[in-house]
């Protein structure tokens, strides 16, 4: 198996190791680090992580499937995570999601052909007072309107 | 204007810096507490009538006192920053503008329970907020506030940020602990409670961000002064109300516990309903709270008055809904959330939430039958109180309340195949 994760990943794992009394506690941080590097977590990456933190490979699969933030298939450079939960819904999230889908020519759950954008419909992001909210990669965009969304999308290269 | 405690520095970007916080008296409470006997710190918090701000409202001082003093296993203090109850967005503001208030509260709490390691479990989506916290913790280490000899007291306290990865259930404290241990975030069977056997098998206290952020004020000003701020017995201090939905001024509002009614919050402080529309309903404590109709909002915002009104204060996520929205559509969306987030351990919740969503779907689409309303109530009843954790109740309560209070809207969908709000 060819190594996919960088030296930086291994160094970071070594830095985090003393924080926890068990190896398995490193799993969520390791998955975040791996996804930051590779954009998603493949089966091979899961096996490499299992070896890196010395836990059985099936445990990685058991755990990763519980959480929604780990991408089990590749996503576009910009991952639009549109909240449609209640507070965002009340402020027009449905329309916003539809607008994004139309504009990018894909449905939620899909990636554009040029691998630039992925849209995912997500649950509450905890930004209800500034709804509707969309998370793009690591950043929140709040108080959105369709016009504001257009501007944001046009600035994403 | 009543004194602001946890929102004192909100929207001031400079306030997050250690230098700013210290100049304003920050960490004086930790200094004081580290010189106090452990029992005295806990007694002060007990006196304050501080109740958990995450949703359950359990008295914080009492929780701390459950930690066994003779435990050989390492003890842990865990901050629950998994803020994911729909309608709730207060913890995010606290860690953005007052990360050191939280760190100071944790240092005091760790001393009180004898924990040398603390974790801040933050929801995975709060990437930037996790970075703010890491930065603040770095500052505190460099200043000797955290580490082997915290503030020169001889007390050792290490504090780490641990990111979640997208799962509502990890806000439940035992689900959170499993997630911290790198497992699926499934809630545990209780007892044993975390105070006896929590993180990594050690005695553990899990407290919400807002709860811990209130601790420095209590140590500085005394538990009695904090208790006195509350308008009702057994509920001291202030709370942050998160208002979202159809009000003119959504946002965060801090008031003494019970000092303001739901009506005053909406009409006097949040500028009333937007676009001059009428109020239809309020979900007062995050989406898990049973709904209140427009005429039911003359209730002081505190734990007991809300419980008496058949709902709950929960996490103070006040979701305001105007009369242009359909009750069926709203409860369908809320129920979809619980079906999505059910961890799947308990059959009544795993199956029941999906059934309720299916039935609500067909009612909204105009394909429902009158017997579907009884079916909904029956399924909700069969979830309520029959699951390991509170997610089941959180899914059932809203459905029961929506059907009870807006039955005519459900019937219009079923009988006429149409929405009264269309």
Coordinates of C-alpha atoms in Angstrom, one line a residue:
Chain A
X1 CA 0.0 0.0 0.0
X2 CA 1.4 3.3 -1.1
X3 CA 1.4 6.0 1.6
X4 CA -1.0 8.8 0.8
X5 CA -0.7 10.9 3.9
X6 CA 2.1 13.4 4.2
X7 CA 4.9 13.7 6.8
X8 CA 3.0 16.7 8.2
X9 CA 0.1 14.4 9.0
X10 CA 2.3 12.0 10.9
X11 CA 4.0 14.8 12.8
X12 CA 0.7 16.2 13.7
X13 CA -0.5 12.8 15.0
X14 CA 2.7 12.6 17.1
X15 CA 1.9 16.0 18.5
X16 CA -1.6 15.1 19.5
X17 CA -0.8 11.6 20.9
X18 CA 0.0 12.8 24.5
X19 CA -3.4 14.5 24.7
X20 CA -5.3 11.2 25.0
X21 CA -4.9 8.1 27.1
X22 CA -6.0 5.8 24.3
X23 CA -5.0 5.4 20.6
X24 CA -8.6 5.3 19.4
X25 CA -9.2 8.8 20.7
X26 CA -6.9 10.0 17.9
X27 CA -9.3 8.7 15.3
X28 CA -11.5 11.8 14.8
X29 CA -8.6 14.2 14.7
X30 CA -6.8 11.9 12.3
X31 CA -9.7 11.7 10.0
X32 CA -10.1 15.5 10.0
X33 CA -6.4 15.9 9.2
X34 CA -6.5 13.3 6.4
X35 CA -9.6 14.9 4.9
X36 CA -7.9 18.3 5.0
X37 CA -5.1 16.9 3.0
X38 CA -6.9 14.7 0.5
X39 CA -10.4 16.2 0.4
X40 CA -12.0 12.9 1.2
X41 CA -11.3 9.6 3.0
X42 CA -10.9 6.6 0.8
X43 CA -10.7 3.0 1.9
X44 CA -6.9 3.0 1.5
X45 CA -6.7 6.2 3.6
X46 CA -8.8 4.5 6.3
X47 CA -6.3 1.6 6.4
X48 CA -3.4 4.0 6.5
X49 CA -5.0 5.8 9.5
X50 CA -5.7 2.6 11.3
X51 CA -2.0 1.7 10.9
X52 CA -0.8 5.2 11.9
X53 CA -2.7 5.2 15.2
X54 CA -2.5 1.4 15.7
X55 CA -6.2 0.4 15.8
X56 CA -7.9 -2.3 13.8
X57 CA -9.0 -1.2 10.3
X58 CA -12.7 -2.2 10.8
X59 CA -12.9 0.2 13.7
X60 CA -12.2 3.1 11.4
X61 CA -15.0 2.0 9.1
X62 CA -17.4 1.5 12.0
X63 CA -16.7 5.0 13.3
X64 CA -16.4 7.0 10.1
X65 CA -19.9 6.0 8.9
X66 CA -21.4 7.4 12.0
X67 CA -20.5 11.0 11.2
X68 CA -21.7 13.2 8.4
X69 CA -18.6 15.4 7.9
X70 CA -16.2 12.9 6.5
X71 CA -16.5 12.6 2.8
X72 CA -16.6 9.0 1.7
X73 CA -16.3 10.1 -2.0
X74 CA -14.4 13.0 -3.5
X75 CA -16.0 16.4 -3.4
X76 CA -15.5 19.5 -5.5
X77 CA -13.0 22.3 -4.6
X78 CA -15.8 24.2 -3.0
X79 CA -18.2 22.2 -0.9
X80 CA -21.4 24.1 -0.4
X81 CA -23.2 22.9 2.7
X82 CA -26.6 24.4 2.7
X83 CA -28.5 24.3 6.0
X84 CA -32.3 23.7 5.5
X85 CA -33.1 23.1 9.1
X86 CA -36.0 25.0 10.7
X87 CA -34.6 28.5 11.4
X88 CA -32.9 28.6 8.0
X89 CA -36.0 27.2 6.3
X90 CA -38.1 30.0 7.9
X91 CA -35.7 32.5 6.3
X92 CA -35.8 31.1 2.8
X93 CA -33.2 28.2 2.7
X94 CA -35.3 26.1 0.4
X95 CA -35.3 28.8 -2.2
X96 CA -31.6 29.4 -1.7
X97 CA -30.8 25.7 -2.1
X98 CA -32.9 25.6 -5.3
X99 CA -31.1 28.7 -6.6
X100 CA -27.7 27.1 -6.0
X101 CA -28.8 23.9 -7.7
X102 CA -30.0 25.8 -10.7
X103 CA -27.1 28.0 -10.9
X104 CA -24.5 25.2 -10.8
X105 CA -26.6 22.7 -12.7
X106 CA -26.4 20.0 -10.1
X107 CA -28.7 18.6 -7.4
X108 CA -27.8 18.4 -3.7
X109 CA -25.5 15.4 -3.3
X110 CA -23.8 16.0 -6.7
X111 CA -20.5 17.5 -7.9
X112 CA -20.1 19.7 -11.0
X113 CA -18.4 18.0 -13.9
X114 CA -15.3 20.3 -13.6
X115 CA -15.0 19.2 -9.9
X116 CA -15.3 22.7 -8.8
X117 CA -18.5 22.6 -6.7
X118 CA -20.4 20.0 -4.6
X119 CA -23.7 20.8 -3.0
X120 CA -24.8 19.1 0.2
X121 CA -28.0 19.7 2.1
X122 CA -27.0 19.8 5.8
X123 CA -28.7 20.0 9.2
X124 CA -28.4 22.9 11.6
X125 CA -25.1 24.7 11.5
X126 CA -25.7 26.7 14.7
X127 CA -26.0 30.1 13.0
X128 CA -29.8 30.4 13.3
X129 CA -29.8 34.1 14.2
X130 CA -28.1 34.9 10.9
X131 CA -30.1 32.5 8.8
X132 CA -30.0 31.3 6.1
X133 CA -26.5 30.0 6.4
X134 CA -24.3 28.1 4.0
X135 CA -20.9 26.6 5.0
X136 CA -18.4 26.6 2.1
X137 CA -15.4 24.5 3.0
X138 CA -14.4 25.9 6.5
X139 CA -16.2 29.2 6.4
X140 CA -19.8 30.3 7.2
X141 CA -21.7 32.6 5.0
X142 CA -24.7 34.1 6.8
X143 CA -27.7 36.3 6.3
X144 CA -27.8 35.0 2.7
X145 CA -30.1 36.1 -0.1
X146 CA -29.9 34.7 -3.7
X147 CA -28.2 37.9 -4.8
X148 CA -25.6 37.6 -2.1
X149 CA -25.1 33.9 -3.0
X150 CA -24.5 34.8 -6.6
X151 CA -21.8 37.3 -5.6
X152 CA -20.1 34.7 -3.4
X153 CA -20.2 32.0 -6.1
X154 CA -18.8 34.4 -8.7
X155 CA -15.8 35.2 -6.4
X156 CA -14.9 31.5 -6.0
X157 CA -12.2 30.7 -8.4
Chain B
X1 CA -30.3 47.6 31.8
X2 CA -29.4 44.6 33.8
X3 CA -25.7 43.5 34.0
X4 CA -24.4 41.4 31.2
X5 CA -22.2 38.5 32.2
X6 CA -21.5 36.1 29.4
X7 CA -22.3 38.5 26.6
X8 CA -20.3 41.4 28.1
X9 CA -17.8 41.4 25.3
X10 CA -20.0 40.4 22.4
X11 CA -19.2 41.8 19.0
X12 CA -16.0 43.4 20.2
X13 CA -13.3 41.6 18.2
X14 CA -10.5 42.8 20.4
X15 CA -12.1 41.2 23.5
X16 CA -10.9 37.7 22.5
X17 CA -7.3 38.6 23.2
X18 CA -5.8 37.5 26.5
X19 CA -4.3 41.0 27.1
X20 CA -7.8 42.6 26.7
X21 CA -9.4 40.1 29.0
X22 CA -6.7 40.4 31.7
X23 CA -6.8 44.2 31.6
X24 CA -10.5 44.0 32.4
X25 CA -9.9 41.8 35.4
X26 CA -9.9 38.5 33.6
X27 CA -8.4 35.5 35.4
X28 CA -8.7 37.2 38.8
X29 CA -11.5 34.7 39.6
X30 CA -9.2 31.8 38.7
X31 CA -6.5 33.2 40.9
X32 CA -8.9 33.5 43.8
X33 CA -10.4 30.1 43.3
X34 CA -7.1 28.3 43.0
X35 CA -6.3 29.7 46.5
X36 CA -9.6 28.4 47.9
X37 CA -10.4 25.0 49.3
X38 CA -12.2 22.8 46.8
X39 CA -15.3 22.4 48.9
X40 CA -15.6 26.2 49.2
X41 CA -15.5 26.6 45.4
X42 CA -18.2 24.0 45.0
X43 CA -20.3 25.6 47.9
X44 CA -20.1 29.0 46.1
X45 CA -21.4 27.5 42.9
X46 CA -24.1 25.6 44.7
X47 CA -25.2 28.9 46.4
X48 CA -25.3 30.6 43.0
X49 CA -28.2 28.4 41.8
X50 CA -26.4 28.1 38.4
X51 CA -28.2 25.5 36.3
X52 CA -26.8 23.8 33.3
X53 CA -27.2 26.0 30.2
X54 CA -27.1 23.2 27.6
X55 CA -30.8 22.2 28.0
X56 CA -31.4 19.9 30.9
X57 CA -31.0 22.6 33.5
X58 CA -29.3 20.5 36.2
X59 CA -27.7 22.4 39.1
X60 CA -24.0 22.8 38.3
X61 CA -22.7 22.8 41.9
X62 CA -24.6 19.6 42.7
X63 CA -23.2 18.0 39.6
X64 CA -19.6 18.9 40.6
X65 CA -20.2 17.5 44.1
X66 CA -21.0 14.0 42.6
X67 CA -17.3 13.5 41.7
X68 CA -15.9 10.9 44.0
X69 CA -13.1 12.4 46.0
X70 CA -11.2 9.1 46.5
X71 CA -11.1 8.1 42.8
X72 CA -7.8 6.6 41.7
X73 CA -8.7 7.0 38.0
X74 CA -7.9 10.3 36.4
X75 CA -10.7 12.8 36.4
X76 CA -11.8 14.9 33.5
X77 CA -13.6 18.1 32.9
X78 CA -15.3 18.2 29.5
X79 CA -16.9 21.3 28.0
X80 CA -19.8 20.5 25.8
X81 CA -19.5 22.9 22.8
X82 CA -21.3 20.6 20.4
X83 CA -24.0 23.2 20.1
X84 CA -26.4 21.6 17.6
X85 CA -29.9 22.0 18.9
X86 CA -31.7 23.7 16.0
X87 CA -32.3 27.4 17.0
X88 CA -29.3 27.6 19.4
X89 CA -26.3 29.7 18.5
X90 CA -25.0 31.2 21.8
X91 CA -21.9 29.1 22.5
X92 CA -20.5 30.1 19.1
X93 CA -20.6 33.7 20.2
X94 CA -19.1 33.0 23.6
X95 CA -16.0 31.3 22.1
X96 CA -15.7 33.9 19.4
X97 CA -15.7 36.9 21.7
X98 CA -14.8 35.5 25.1
X99 CA -12.7 32.4 24.8
X100 CA -10.8 33.3 27.9
X101 CA -14.0 33.5 30.0
X102 CA -14.6 29.9 29.1
X103 CA -11.0 28.8 29.7
X104 CA -11.0 30.6 33.1
X105 CA -14.3 28.9 34.0
X106 CA -12.8 25.5 33.1
X107 CA -9.7 26.1 35.1
X108 CA -11.9 26.9 38.2
X109 CA -14.1 23.9 37.5
X110 CA -11.1 21.6 37.0
X111 CA -9.7 22.7 40.4
X112 CA -13.1 22.1 42.0
X113 CA -13.4 18.6 40.8
X114 CA -9.7 17.7 40.8
X115 CA -9.3 17.2 37.1
X116 CA -5.9 17.7 35.5
X117 CA -7.1 17.3 32.0
X118 CA -9.9 19.1 30.2
X119 CA -11.3 18.8 26.7
X120 CA -13.5 21.3 24.8
X121 CA -15.6 19.1 22.5
X122 CA -16.6 21.5 19.8
X123 CA -18.9 20.6 16.9
X124 CA -16.9 19.8 13.7
X125 CA -18.5 22.5 11.6
X126 CA -17.2 25.2 13.9
X127 CA -13.8 25.1 12.2
X128 CA -12.9 28.7 12.7
X129 CA -14.2 28.8 16.2
X130 CA -12.0 25.8 17.1
X131 CA -9.1 27.8 15.7
X132 CA -10.0 30.7 18.0
X133 CA -10.1 28.4 20.9
X134 CA -6.7 26.8 20.0
X135 CA -5.3 30.3 19.8
X136 CA -6.7 31.4 23.1
X137 CA -5.4 28.2 24.8
X138 CA -1.9 28.8 23.3
X139 CA -2.0 32.3 24.8
X140 CA -3.0 30.9 28.2
X141 CA -0.2 28.3 28.1
X142 CA 2.4 31.0 27.2
X143 CA 1.2 33.2 30.1
X144 CA 1.4 30.3 32.5
X145 CA -2.3 30.2 33.1
X146 CA -2.6 26.6 31.9
X147 CA 0.0 23.8 32.2
X148 CA 2.0 22.2 35.0
X149 CA 1.8 25.1 37.4
X150 CA -1.4 26.9 36.6
X151 CA -1.1 30.6 37.6
X152 CA 1.7 29.6 40.0
X153 CA -0.7 27.7 42.1
X154 CA 1.0 24.3 41.9
X155 CA -2.2 22.9 40.3
X156 CA -1.7 21.2 36.9
X157 CA -4.3 21.6 34.2
X158 CA -4.0 20.8 30.5
X159 CA -6.7 21.8 28.2
X160 CA -7.3 20.5 24.7
X161 CA -9.8 21.2 21.8
X162 CA -11.4 18.1 20.3
X163 CA -13.5 18.5 17.2
X164 CA -16.7 16.5 16.5
X165 CA -17.6 15.5 13.0
X166 CA -21.3 16.1 12.4
X167 CA -23.7 14.3 14.7
X168 CA -26.4 16.0 16.7
X169 CA -26.4 13.1 19.2
X170 CA -22.9 14.0 20.3
X171 CA -24.4 16.9 22.3
X172 CA -25.9 14.2 24.6
X173 CA -23.2 13.9 27.2
X174 CA -22.5 10.2 27.0
X175 CA -22.7 10.2 23.2
X176 CA -20.2 13.1 23.4
X177 CA -17.9 11.0 25.7
X178 CA -18.0 8.1 23.2
X179 CA -17.1 10.5 20.4
X180 CA -14.3 11.9 22.4
X181 CA -12.9 8.4 22.8
X182 CA -13.0 8.0 19.0
X183 CA -16.1 5.8 18.9
X184 CA -19.5 6.1 17.3
X185 CA -21.4 8.8 19.3
X186 CA -24.0 6.5 20.7
X187 CA -25.3 7.4 24.1
X188 CA -24.5 5.0 26.9
X189 CA -26.7 3.2 29.4
X190 CA -27.0 5.2 32.6
X191 CA -26.0 4.5 35.4
X192 CA -23.1 4.7 35.7
X193 CA -23.3 8.5 35.3
X194 CA -20.3 10.3 33.9
X195 CA -19.4 11.7 37.3
X196 CA -18.6 8.1 38.4
X197 CA -17.5 6.6 35.0
X198 CA -17.1 9.0 32.1
X199 CA -14.3 9.8 29.7
X200 CA -11.8 7.0 29.4
X201 CA -13.4 5.3 32.4
X202 CA -12.6 8.2 34.8
X203 CA -15.0 10.4 36.8
X204 CA -16.0 13.2 34.4
X205 CA -18.0 16.3 34.5
X206 CA -19.6 17.6 31.3
X207 CA -20.7 21.2 31.3
X208 CA -22.0 23.5 28.6
X209 CA -20.0 26.5 27.4
X210 CA -22.4 29.1 28.8
X211 CA -22.4 27.3 32.2
X212 CA -18.6 27.4 32.5
X213 CA -18.4 30.9 31.2
X214 CA -20.6 32.1 34.1
X215 CA -18.2 30.6 36.7
X216 CA -15.7 33.4 36.9
X217 CA -18.4 36.0 37.6
X218 CA -19.7 33.8 40.4
X219 CA -16.3 33.4 42.1
X220 CA -15.6 37.2 41.8
X221 CA -19.0 38.4 43.0
X222 CA -20.2 35.5 45.1
X223 CA -22.8 32.8 44.6
X224 CA -25.4 34.8 46.5
X225 CA -25.2 37.8 44.2
X226 CA -25.7 35.5 41.2
X227 CA -28.6 33.6 42.8
X228 CA -30.3 37.0 43.5
X229 CA -30.4 37.9 39.9
X230 CA -32.9 35.1 39.1
X231 CA -36.6 35.9 39.6
X232 CA -37.5 32.4 40.6
X233 CA -36.1 30.1 43.3
X234 CA -33.4 27.6 42.3
X235 CA -32.5 29.4 39.1
X236 CA -29.8 32.0 39.5
X237 CA -28.0 34.4 37.2
X238 CA -28.6 35.3 33.6
X239 CA -29.3 33.4 30.4
X240 CA -28.6 33.9 26.7
X241 CA -31.7 33.7 24.6
X242 CA -31.1 32.9 21.0
X243 CA -33.9 34.3 18.9
X244 CA -34.3 33.2 15.3
X245 CA -37.0 33.2 12.7
X246 CA -39.6 35.8 11.8
X247 CA -38.7 38.7 14.2
X248 CA -37.4 42.0 13.1
X249 CA -34.2 41.7 15.2
X250 CA -33.0 38.2 15.6
X251 CA -30.0 37.6 17.7
X252 CA -28.7 36.9 21.2
X253 CA -30.2 38.6 24.3
X254 CA -29.0 38.2 27.8
X255 CA -31.4 38.7 30.7
X256 CA -31.6 37.6 34.3
X257 CA -33.4 34.2 34.6
X258 CA -37.1 34.6 34.5
X259 CA -37.0 38.5 34.3
X260 CA -38.5 38.7 30.8
X261 CA -41.6 36.9 29.4
X262 CA -41.6 35.3 26.0
X263 CA -43.9 38.0 24.8
X264 CA -41.6 40.8 26.0
X265 CA -38.7 39.1 24.4
X266 CA -40.4 39.0 21.0
X267 CA -42.2 42.3 21.0
X268 CA -40.1 44.6 23.2
X269 CA -36.6 43.4 22.6
X270 CA -36.7 41.7 19.1
X271 CA -38.9 44.4 17.5
X272 CA -41.9 42.2 17.0
X273 CA -42.8 40.1 13.9
X274 CA -41.3 41.1 10.6
X275 CA -43.3 42.5 7.7
X276 CA -46.1 43.5 10.1
X277 CA -47.3 39.9 10.0
X278 CA -49.0 38.1 12.9
X279 CA -47.3 35.6 15.2
X280 CA -48.4 32.1 14.7
X281 CA -46.3 30.0 17.0
X282 CA -43.1 29.9 19.0
X283 CA -40.8 27.0 19.6
X284 CA -39.2 28.3 22.8
X285 CA -36.3 26.0 23.7
X286 CA -34.6 24.7 20.6
X287 CA -36.5 22.5 18.1
X288 CA -36.9 19.7 20.8
X289 CA -39.3 21.9 22.8
X290 CA -43.1 21.5 22.3
X291 CA -44.5 24.4 20.4
X292 CA -46.5 27.3 21.9
X293 CA -49.4 28.9 20.0
X294 CA -49.5 32.7 19.7
X295 CA -51.8 33.2 22.7
X296 CA -49.6 31.2 25.0
X297 CA -46.5 33.4 25.2
X298 CA -47.1 35.3 28.5
X299 CA -44.6 33.0 30.3
X300 CA -41.5 34.1 32.2
X301 CA -38.4 32.7 30.5
X302 CA -37.2 30.2 33.1
X303 CA -37.1 26.5 33.6
X304 CA -40.1 25.9 35.8
X305 CA -42.6 28.4 34.2
X306 CA -41.9 26.9 30.8
X307 CA -42.3 23.3 32.2
X308 CA -45.6 24.3 33.7
X309 CA -46.8 25.6 30.3
X310 CA -46.1 22.1 28.9
X311 CA -43.0 23.0 27.0
X312 CA -39.3 23.6 28.0
X313 CA -36.7 26.3 28.1
X314 CA -34.1 23.8 26.9
X315 CA -31.2 25.6 25.3
X316 CA -33.1 28.9 25.0
X317 CA -33.3 28.6 21.2
X318 CA -36.4 30.7 20.6
X319 CA -37.7 30.0 17.1
X320 CA -40.4 32.5 16.1
X321 CA -42.9 31.6 13.3
X322 CA -45.3 34.0 11.6
X323 CA -48.7 33.3 10.1
X324 CA -47.5 32.7 6.6
X325 CA -46.1 29.4 7.5
X326 CA -47.8 26.0 7.5
X327 CA -47.7 24.0 10.7
X328 CA -47.5 20.7 8.9
X329 CA -44.5 21.8 6.8
X330 CA -42.7 23.0 9.9
X331 CA -43.2 19.8 12.0
X332 CA -42.3 17.7 8.9
X333 CA -39.0 19.5 8.7
X334 CA -38.3 19.2 12.4
X335 CA -39.2 15.5 12.4
X336 CA -36.9 14.9 9.4
X337 CA -34.1 16.3 11.5
X338 CA -34.7 13.8 14.3
X339 CA -35.1 10.9 11.9
X340 CA -31.8 11.9 10.3
X341 CA -30.0 12.3 13.7
X342 CA -31.4 9.2 15.5
X343 CA -28.3 7.1 16.3
X344 CA -30.2 3.9 15.7
X345 CA -29.5 2.2 19.0
X346 CA -33.1 2.2 20.3
X347 CA -35.8 0.7 18.1
X348 CA -38.6 3.1 19.2
X349 CA -36.5 6.1 18.1
X350 CA -34.9 4.6 15.1
X351 CA -38.1 3.3 13.6
X352 CA -40.5 5.8 15.1
X353 CA -38.9 8.9 13.9
X354 CA -38.9 7.6 10.3
X355 CA -42.5 6.5 10.5
X356 CA -43.5 10.0 11.8
X357 CA -41.6 11.6 9.0
X358 CA -43.3 9.4 6.4
X359 CA -46.8 10.0 7.8
X360 CA -46.2 13.8 7.9
X361 CA -44.9 13.6 4.4
X362 CA -48.1 12.1 3.0
X363 CA -50.3 14.4 5.1
X364 CA -48.5 17.4 3.7
X365 CA -48.8 16.0 0.1
X366 CA -52.5 15.7 0.5
X367 CA -52.5 11.9 0.6
X368 CA -53.1 11.5 4.3
X369 CA -56.1 9.8 6.1
X370 CA -57.8 11.1 9.2
X371 CA -56.6 8.0 11.0
X372 CA -53.0 9.2 10.3
X373 CA -53.4 11.8 13.1
X374 CA -54.1 9.1 15.6
X375 CA -51.3 7.1 14.1
X376 CA -48.9 10.0 14.6
X377 CA -49.9 10.4 18.2
X378 CA -49.6 6.7 18.8
X379 CA -46.1 6.5 17.3
X380 CA -45.0 9.5 19.3
X381 CA -46.4 8.0 22.4
X382 CA -44.4 4.8 21.7
X383 CA -41.2 6.8 21.4
X384 CA -41.7 9.1 24.4
X385 CA -39.8 7.9 27.5
X386 CA -38.8 4.6 25.9
X387 CA -35.3 5.3 24.7
X388 CA -31.9 5.5 26.3
X389 CA -31.4 9.2 25.7
X390 CA -33.6 12.3 25.3
X391 CA -33.5 12.3 21.5
X392 CA -36.6 10.2 21.4
X393 CA -38.5 12.6 23.6
X394 CA -37.1 15.5 21.6
X395 CA -38.7 14.0 18.5
X396 CA -42.0 13.0 20.0
X397 CA -42.8 16.1 22.0
X398 CA -42.9 18.5 19.1
X399 CA -45.1 16.2 17.0
X400 CA -47.6 15.7 19.9
X401 CA -47.8 19.5 20.5
X402 CA -48.1 20.4 16.8
X403 CA -51.0 18.0 16.2
X404 CA -52.7 19.1 19.4
X405 CA -52.4 22.8 18.7
X406 CA -52.7 23.0 15.0
X407 CA -55.0 20.1 14.3
X408 CA -57.2 22.1 11.9
X409 CA -54.2 22.6 9.6
X410 CA -53.5 18.9 9.5
X411 CA -57.1 18.2 8.8
X412 CA -57.2 20.7 6.0
X413 CA -54.3 18.9 4.3
X414 CA -56.1 15.6 4.8
X415 CA -59.6 16.6 3.9
X416 CA -59.1 19.1 1.2
X417 CA -55.6 18.0 0.1
X418 CA -54.5 21.6 0.5
X419 CA -52.6 23.9 2.8
X420 CA -54.4 26.7 4.6
X421 CA -51.3 28.8 4.1
X422 CA -50.9 28.2 0.4

